[in-house]
Short mmCIF file of C-alpha atoms in Angstrom, two decimals:
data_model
loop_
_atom_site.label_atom_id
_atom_site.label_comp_id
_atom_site.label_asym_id
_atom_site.label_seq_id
_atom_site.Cartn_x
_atom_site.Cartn_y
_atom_site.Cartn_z
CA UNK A 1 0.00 0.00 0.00
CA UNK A 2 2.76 2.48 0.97
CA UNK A 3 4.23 1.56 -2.84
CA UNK A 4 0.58 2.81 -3.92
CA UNK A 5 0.31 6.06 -1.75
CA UNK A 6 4.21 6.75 -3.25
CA UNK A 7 2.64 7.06 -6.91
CA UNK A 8 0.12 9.47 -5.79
CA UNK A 9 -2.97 7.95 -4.65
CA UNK A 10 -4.83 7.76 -1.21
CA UNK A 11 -6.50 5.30 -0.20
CA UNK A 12 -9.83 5.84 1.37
CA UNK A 13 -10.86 3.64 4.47
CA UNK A 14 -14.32 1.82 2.85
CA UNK A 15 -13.60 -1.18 3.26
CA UNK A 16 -15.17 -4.32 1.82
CA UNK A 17 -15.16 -2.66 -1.80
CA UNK A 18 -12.77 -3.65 -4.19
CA UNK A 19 -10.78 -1.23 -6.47
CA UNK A 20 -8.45 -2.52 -9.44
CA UNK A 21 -6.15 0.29 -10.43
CA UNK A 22 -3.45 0.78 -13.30
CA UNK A 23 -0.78 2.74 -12.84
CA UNK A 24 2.16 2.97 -15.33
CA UNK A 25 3.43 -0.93 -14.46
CA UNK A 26 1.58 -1.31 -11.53
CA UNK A 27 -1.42 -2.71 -10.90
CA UNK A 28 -3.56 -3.45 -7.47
CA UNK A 29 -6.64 -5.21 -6.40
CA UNK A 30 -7.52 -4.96 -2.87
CA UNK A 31 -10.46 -4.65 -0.64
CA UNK A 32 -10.08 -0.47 0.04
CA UNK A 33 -11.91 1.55 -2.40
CA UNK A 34 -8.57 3.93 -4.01
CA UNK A 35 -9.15 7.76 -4.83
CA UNK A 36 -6.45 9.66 -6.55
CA UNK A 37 -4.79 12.03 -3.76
CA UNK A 38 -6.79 15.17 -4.41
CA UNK A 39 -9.69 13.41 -3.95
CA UNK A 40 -10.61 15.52 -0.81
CA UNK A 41 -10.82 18.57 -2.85
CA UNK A 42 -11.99 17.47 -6.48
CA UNK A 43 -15.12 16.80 -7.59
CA UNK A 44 -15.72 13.24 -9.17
CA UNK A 45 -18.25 11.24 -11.26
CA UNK A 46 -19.65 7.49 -10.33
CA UNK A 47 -21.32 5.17 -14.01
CA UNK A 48 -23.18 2.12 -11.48
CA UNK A 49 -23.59 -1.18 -13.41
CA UNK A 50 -20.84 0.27 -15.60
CA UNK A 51 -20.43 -3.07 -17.22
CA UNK A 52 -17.35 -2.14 -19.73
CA UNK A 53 -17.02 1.17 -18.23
CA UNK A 54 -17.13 3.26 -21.46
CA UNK A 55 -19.02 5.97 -20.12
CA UNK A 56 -16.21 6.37 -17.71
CA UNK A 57 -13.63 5.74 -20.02
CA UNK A 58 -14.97 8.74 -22.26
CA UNK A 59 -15.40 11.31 -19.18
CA UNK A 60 -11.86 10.75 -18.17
CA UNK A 61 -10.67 11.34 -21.52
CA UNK A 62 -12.54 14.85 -21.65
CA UNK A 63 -10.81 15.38 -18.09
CA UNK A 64 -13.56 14.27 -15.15
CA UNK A 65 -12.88 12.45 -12.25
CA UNK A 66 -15.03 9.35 -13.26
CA UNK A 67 -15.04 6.16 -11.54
CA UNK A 68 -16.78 2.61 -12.90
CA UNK A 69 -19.04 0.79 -10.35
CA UNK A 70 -19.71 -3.00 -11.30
CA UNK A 71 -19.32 -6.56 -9.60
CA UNK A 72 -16.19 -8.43 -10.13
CA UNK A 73 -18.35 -11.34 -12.30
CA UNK A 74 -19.50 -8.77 -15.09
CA UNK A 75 -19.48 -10.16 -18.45
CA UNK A 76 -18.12 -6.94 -20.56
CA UNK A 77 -14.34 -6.72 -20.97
CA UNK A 78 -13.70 -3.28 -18.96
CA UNK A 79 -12.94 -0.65 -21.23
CA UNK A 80 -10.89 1.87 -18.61
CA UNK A 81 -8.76 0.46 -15.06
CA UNK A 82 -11.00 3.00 -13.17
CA UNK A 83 -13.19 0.54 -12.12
CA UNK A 84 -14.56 -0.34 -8.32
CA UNK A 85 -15.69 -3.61 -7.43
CA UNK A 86 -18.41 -2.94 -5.33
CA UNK A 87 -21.15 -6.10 -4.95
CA UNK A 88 -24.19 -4.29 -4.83
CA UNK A 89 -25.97 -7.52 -3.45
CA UNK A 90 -23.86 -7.97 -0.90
CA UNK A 91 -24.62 -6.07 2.38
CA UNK A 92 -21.26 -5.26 3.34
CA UNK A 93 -20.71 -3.93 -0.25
CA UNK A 94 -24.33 -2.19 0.01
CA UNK A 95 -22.48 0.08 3.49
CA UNK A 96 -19.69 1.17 1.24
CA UNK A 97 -21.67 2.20 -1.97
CA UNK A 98 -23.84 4.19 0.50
CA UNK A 99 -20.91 5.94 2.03
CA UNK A 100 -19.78 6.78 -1.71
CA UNK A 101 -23.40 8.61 -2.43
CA UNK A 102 -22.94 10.27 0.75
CA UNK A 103 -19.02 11.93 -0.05
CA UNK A 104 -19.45 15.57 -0.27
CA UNK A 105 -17.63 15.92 -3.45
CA UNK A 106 -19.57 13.19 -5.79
CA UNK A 107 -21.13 15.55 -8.49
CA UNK A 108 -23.13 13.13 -10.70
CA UNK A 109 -23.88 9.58 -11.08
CA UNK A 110 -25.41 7.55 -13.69
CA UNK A 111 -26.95 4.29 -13.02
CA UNK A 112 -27.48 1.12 -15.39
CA UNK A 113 -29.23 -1.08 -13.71
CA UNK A 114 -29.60 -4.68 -15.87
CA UNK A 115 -32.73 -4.72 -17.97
CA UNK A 116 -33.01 -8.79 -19.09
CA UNK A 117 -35.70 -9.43 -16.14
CA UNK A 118 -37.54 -6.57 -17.08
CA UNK A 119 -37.35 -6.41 -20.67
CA UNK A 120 -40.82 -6.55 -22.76
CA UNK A 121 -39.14 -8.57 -25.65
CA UNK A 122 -39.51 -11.44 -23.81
CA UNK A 123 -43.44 -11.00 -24.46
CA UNK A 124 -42.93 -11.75 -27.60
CA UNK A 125 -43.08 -14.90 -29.95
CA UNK A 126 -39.31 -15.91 -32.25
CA UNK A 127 -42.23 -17.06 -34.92
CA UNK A 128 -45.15 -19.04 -35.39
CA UNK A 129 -44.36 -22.17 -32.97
CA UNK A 130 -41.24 -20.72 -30.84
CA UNK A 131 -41.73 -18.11 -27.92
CA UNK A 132 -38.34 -16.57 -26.91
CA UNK A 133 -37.72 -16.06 -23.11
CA UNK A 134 -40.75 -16.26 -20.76
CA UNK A 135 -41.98 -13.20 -19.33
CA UNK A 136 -41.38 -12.55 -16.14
CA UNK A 137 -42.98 -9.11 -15.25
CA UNK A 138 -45.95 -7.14 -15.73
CA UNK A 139 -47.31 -3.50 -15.17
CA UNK A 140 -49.53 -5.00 -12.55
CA UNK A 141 -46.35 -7.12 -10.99
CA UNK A 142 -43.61 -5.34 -11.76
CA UNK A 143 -41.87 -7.10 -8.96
CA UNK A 144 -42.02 -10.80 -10.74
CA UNK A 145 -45.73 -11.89 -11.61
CA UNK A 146 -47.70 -14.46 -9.14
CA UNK A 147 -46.88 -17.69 -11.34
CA UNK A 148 -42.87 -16.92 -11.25
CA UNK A 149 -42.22 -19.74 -8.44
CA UNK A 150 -44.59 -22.30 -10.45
CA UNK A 151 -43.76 -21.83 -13.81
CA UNK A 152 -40.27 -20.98 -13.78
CA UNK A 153 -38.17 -21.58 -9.97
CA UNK A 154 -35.21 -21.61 -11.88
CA UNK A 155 -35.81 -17.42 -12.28
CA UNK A 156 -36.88 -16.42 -9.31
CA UNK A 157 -33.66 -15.98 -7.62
CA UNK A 158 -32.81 -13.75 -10.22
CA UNK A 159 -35.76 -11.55 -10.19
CA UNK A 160 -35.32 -11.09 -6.47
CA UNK A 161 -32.13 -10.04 -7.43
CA UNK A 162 -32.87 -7.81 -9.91
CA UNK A 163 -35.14 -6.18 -7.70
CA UNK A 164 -33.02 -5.22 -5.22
CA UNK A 165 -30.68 -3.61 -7.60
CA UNK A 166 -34.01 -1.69 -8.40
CA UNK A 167 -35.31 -0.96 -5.72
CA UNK A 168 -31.69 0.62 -4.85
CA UNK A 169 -31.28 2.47 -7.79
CA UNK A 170 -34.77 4.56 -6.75
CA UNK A 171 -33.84 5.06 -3.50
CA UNK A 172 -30.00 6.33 -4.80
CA UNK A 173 -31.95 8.69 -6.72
CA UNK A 174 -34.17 10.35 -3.74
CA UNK A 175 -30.74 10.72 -1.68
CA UNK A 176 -29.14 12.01 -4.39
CA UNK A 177 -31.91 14.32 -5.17
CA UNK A 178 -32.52 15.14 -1.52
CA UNK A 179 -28.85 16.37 -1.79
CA UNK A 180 -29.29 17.88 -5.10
CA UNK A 181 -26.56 15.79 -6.66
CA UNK A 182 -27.93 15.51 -10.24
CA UNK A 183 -28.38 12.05 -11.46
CA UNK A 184 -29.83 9.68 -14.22
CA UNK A 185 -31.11 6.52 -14.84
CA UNK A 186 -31.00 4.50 -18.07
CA UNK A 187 -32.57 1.43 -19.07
CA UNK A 188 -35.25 0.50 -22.22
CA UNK A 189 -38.32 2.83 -23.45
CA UNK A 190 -40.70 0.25 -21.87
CA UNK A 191 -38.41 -1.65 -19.57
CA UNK A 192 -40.59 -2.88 -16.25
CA UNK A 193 -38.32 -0.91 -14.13
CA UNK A 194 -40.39 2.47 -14.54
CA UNK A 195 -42.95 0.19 -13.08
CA UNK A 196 -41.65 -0.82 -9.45
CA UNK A 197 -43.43 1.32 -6.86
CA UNK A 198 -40.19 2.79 -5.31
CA UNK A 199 -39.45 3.75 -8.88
CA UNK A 200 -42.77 5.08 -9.69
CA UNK A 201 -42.68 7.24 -6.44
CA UNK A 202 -39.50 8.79 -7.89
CA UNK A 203 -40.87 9.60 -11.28
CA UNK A 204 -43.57 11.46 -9.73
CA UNK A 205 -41.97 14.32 -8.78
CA UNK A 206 -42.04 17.77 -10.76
CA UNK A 207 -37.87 17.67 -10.99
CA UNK A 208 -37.54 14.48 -12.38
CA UNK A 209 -37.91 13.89 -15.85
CA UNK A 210 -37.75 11.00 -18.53
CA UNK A 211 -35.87 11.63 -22.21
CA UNK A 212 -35.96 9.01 -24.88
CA UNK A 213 -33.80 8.41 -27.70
CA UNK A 214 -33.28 6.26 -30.78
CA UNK A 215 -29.88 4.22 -30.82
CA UNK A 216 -29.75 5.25 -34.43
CA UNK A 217 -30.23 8.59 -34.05
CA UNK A 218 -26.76 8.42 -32.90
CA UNK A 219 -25.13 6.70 -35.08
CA UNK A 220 -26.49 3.19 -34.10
CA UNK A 221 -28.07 0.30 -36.14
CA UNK A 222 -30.79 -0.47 -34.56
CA UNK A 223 -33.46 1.68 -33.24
CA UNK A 224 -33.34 0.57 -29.81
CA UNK A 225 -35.37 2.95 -27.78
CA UNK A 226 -33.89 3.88 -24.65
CA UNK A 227 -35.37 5.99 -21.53
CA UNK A 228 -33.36 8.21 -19.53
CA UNK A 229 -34.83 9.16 -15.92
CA UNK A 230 -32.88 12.66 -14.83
CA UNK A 231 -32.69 14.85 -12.16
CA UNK A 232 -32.67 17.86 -12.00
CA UNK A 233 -34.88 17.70 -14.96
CA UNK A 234 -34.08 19.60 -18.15
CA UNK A 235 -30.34 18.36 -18.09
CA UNK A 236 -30.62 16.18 -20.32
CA UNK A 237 -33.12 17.39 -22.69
CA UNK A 238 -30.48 17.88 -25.66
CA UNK A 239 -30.64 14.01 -25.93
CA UNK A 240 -33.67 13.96 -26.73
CA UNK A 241 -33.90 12.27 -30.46
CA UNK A 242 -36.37 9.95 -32.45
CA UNK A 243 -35.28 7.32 -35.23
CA UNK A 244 -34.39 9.21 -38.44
CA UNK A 245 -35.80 6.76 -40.79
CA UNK A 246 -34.19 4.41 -43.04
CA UNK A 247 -32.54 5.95 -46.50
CA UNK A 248 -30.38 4.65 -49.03
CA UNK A 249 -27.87 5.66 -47.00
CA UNK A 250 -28.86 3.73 -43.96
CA UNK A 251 -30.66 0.63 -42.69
CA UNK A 252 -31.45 -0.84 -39.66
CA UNK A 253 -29.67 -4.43 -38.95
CA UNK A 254 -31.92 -6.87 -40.54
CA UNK A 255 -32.86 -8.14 -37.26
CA UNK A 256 -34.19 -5.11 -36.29
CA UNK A 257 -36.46 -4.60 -39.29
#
C-alpha cells in the first residue's frame, strides 16, 4: 500500500469494496476503495452497473474524475482500469456504496441497472411455434408476476435479485436528489423498471424527468429505444432524439427490421 500512496494515490478507508487500479506498471486489487490524492478537494463522477465502463472511459478522456461501479463477475471486458468492485448484493458492499453517495464531493452519477428481467421482448413470440424467453414481469407485478415460483423456480432468484438492484437504484436517486446531486437513470423505453413502486414514487416528482432516444439517431443500427430518468430535470433534454428513418444511406440491422 505504501508503494501505492508513493505514486500518488490515497487510499480511502471503505472497506469491503474492491478497487483494481493501473498505474504505469503497476497494478492493485484490494479490498479499500482507491481515490487519486486530491480526492478531498476534487469533484468526481460514479457510471453504477458500468459493465465495460465506457461511459467512464470517455469522461476521463474529456478530463472528469469518473469512476466505474460493477461486480467483479460482469461479463463486458472493462474498457478503462477505473473501475470499483463494489457487490451491490452484498450487504457489506451495500455500506460502502452508501458511504460513496454520501461523499461531499460526488457531483453526478449515472446508473445502469440490468434490464433482461424486465425487458418486454420477452413478451414476444421468435415465430409461429417458438416463444423466446418467458416473461417474467408485468405493469400490474412489476416485482415478478404471481406464477414466477410455479412456472419458472429456476428465475426467481434472479428476479429477487434484480429487484433489489431496483429498488436501490430509486432510493439512490431520492438521496441524491434530496442532496441535489444531479443524477440519471437509463434502461429500455418500456423496460418494467419504470414500473416498481419505489421507482414510480420517484418519477412522480415535478424535478424528475424521462428523455428518450433512438440508438440510431446516434449513429447506431438499430433503433433501440432507450429511456433516460434525470434529475434535476431539463439536463438532459439535448438528448432527446427519435429514429431518423431508413434511407439509401442507412438501414437498420436486418434483425431489427
Amino acid at each position: 500500500l505504501e508503494s501505492v500512496e508513493a505514486l500518488g494515490f490515497a487510499l480511502d478507508v471503505m472497506l469491503g469494496a474492491y478497487a483494481k487500479v493501473v498505474v504505469e506498471d503497476y497494478e492493485l486489487i484490494h479490498p479499500i476503495v482507491i481515490l487519486p490524492r486530491h480526492a478531498e478537494s476534487r469533484p468526481f463522477v460514479l457510471e453504477v452497473f458500468a459493465g465495460s465502463g465506457r461511459l467512464t472511459r470517455h469522461l476521463r478522456a474529456v478530463g472528469f474524475d469518473a469512476w466505474a461501479v460493477d461486480w467483479r463477475g460482469g461479463r463486458f471486458e472493462p474498457e478503462t482500469p477505473a473501475i470499483l468492485f463494489i457487490n451491490l448484493l452484498a450487504a457489506d458492499d451495500q455500506k460502502v456504496f452508501a458511504r460513496l453517495l454520501d461523499h461531499p464531493n460526488l457531483k453526478y452519477v449515472h446508473f445502469a441497472p440490468p434490464c433482461g428481467t424486465a425487458s418486454r421482448a420477452r413478451e414476444l413470440r421468435v415465430d409461429k411455434y417458438h416463444h423466446g424467453p418467458p416473461q417474467l414481469r408485468s405493469e400490474e407485478y412489476p416485482l415478478g408476476l404471481p406464477t414466477l415460483g410455479r412456472d419458472h423456480p429456476e428465475l426467481v432468484s434472479r428476479v429477487e435479485s434484480a429487484n433489489t438492484l431496483y429498488i436501490m437504484t430509486a432510493n439512490a436517486g431520492r438521496i441524491l436528489r434530496g442532496r441535489k446531486v444531479p443524477w440519471s437513470i437509463e434502461n429500455l423505453r418500456e423496460s418494467y423498471l419504470w414500473w416498481v413502486p419505489q421507482m414510480r414514487e420517484l418519477i412522480a416528482n415535478r424535478d424528475v424527468k424521462f428523455v428518450i432516444f433512438a440508438h440510431c439517431a446516434y449513429g447506431g443500427r438499430r433503433p433501440k429505444q432507450t429511456g433516460l430518468l434525470h434529475f434535476p430535470a431539463g439536463i438532459l433534454d439535448d438528448l432527446r432524439a427519435e429514429c431518423p428513418g431508413v434511407s439509401a444511406s442507412y438501414t437498420h440491422r436486418s434483425e431489427e427490421h
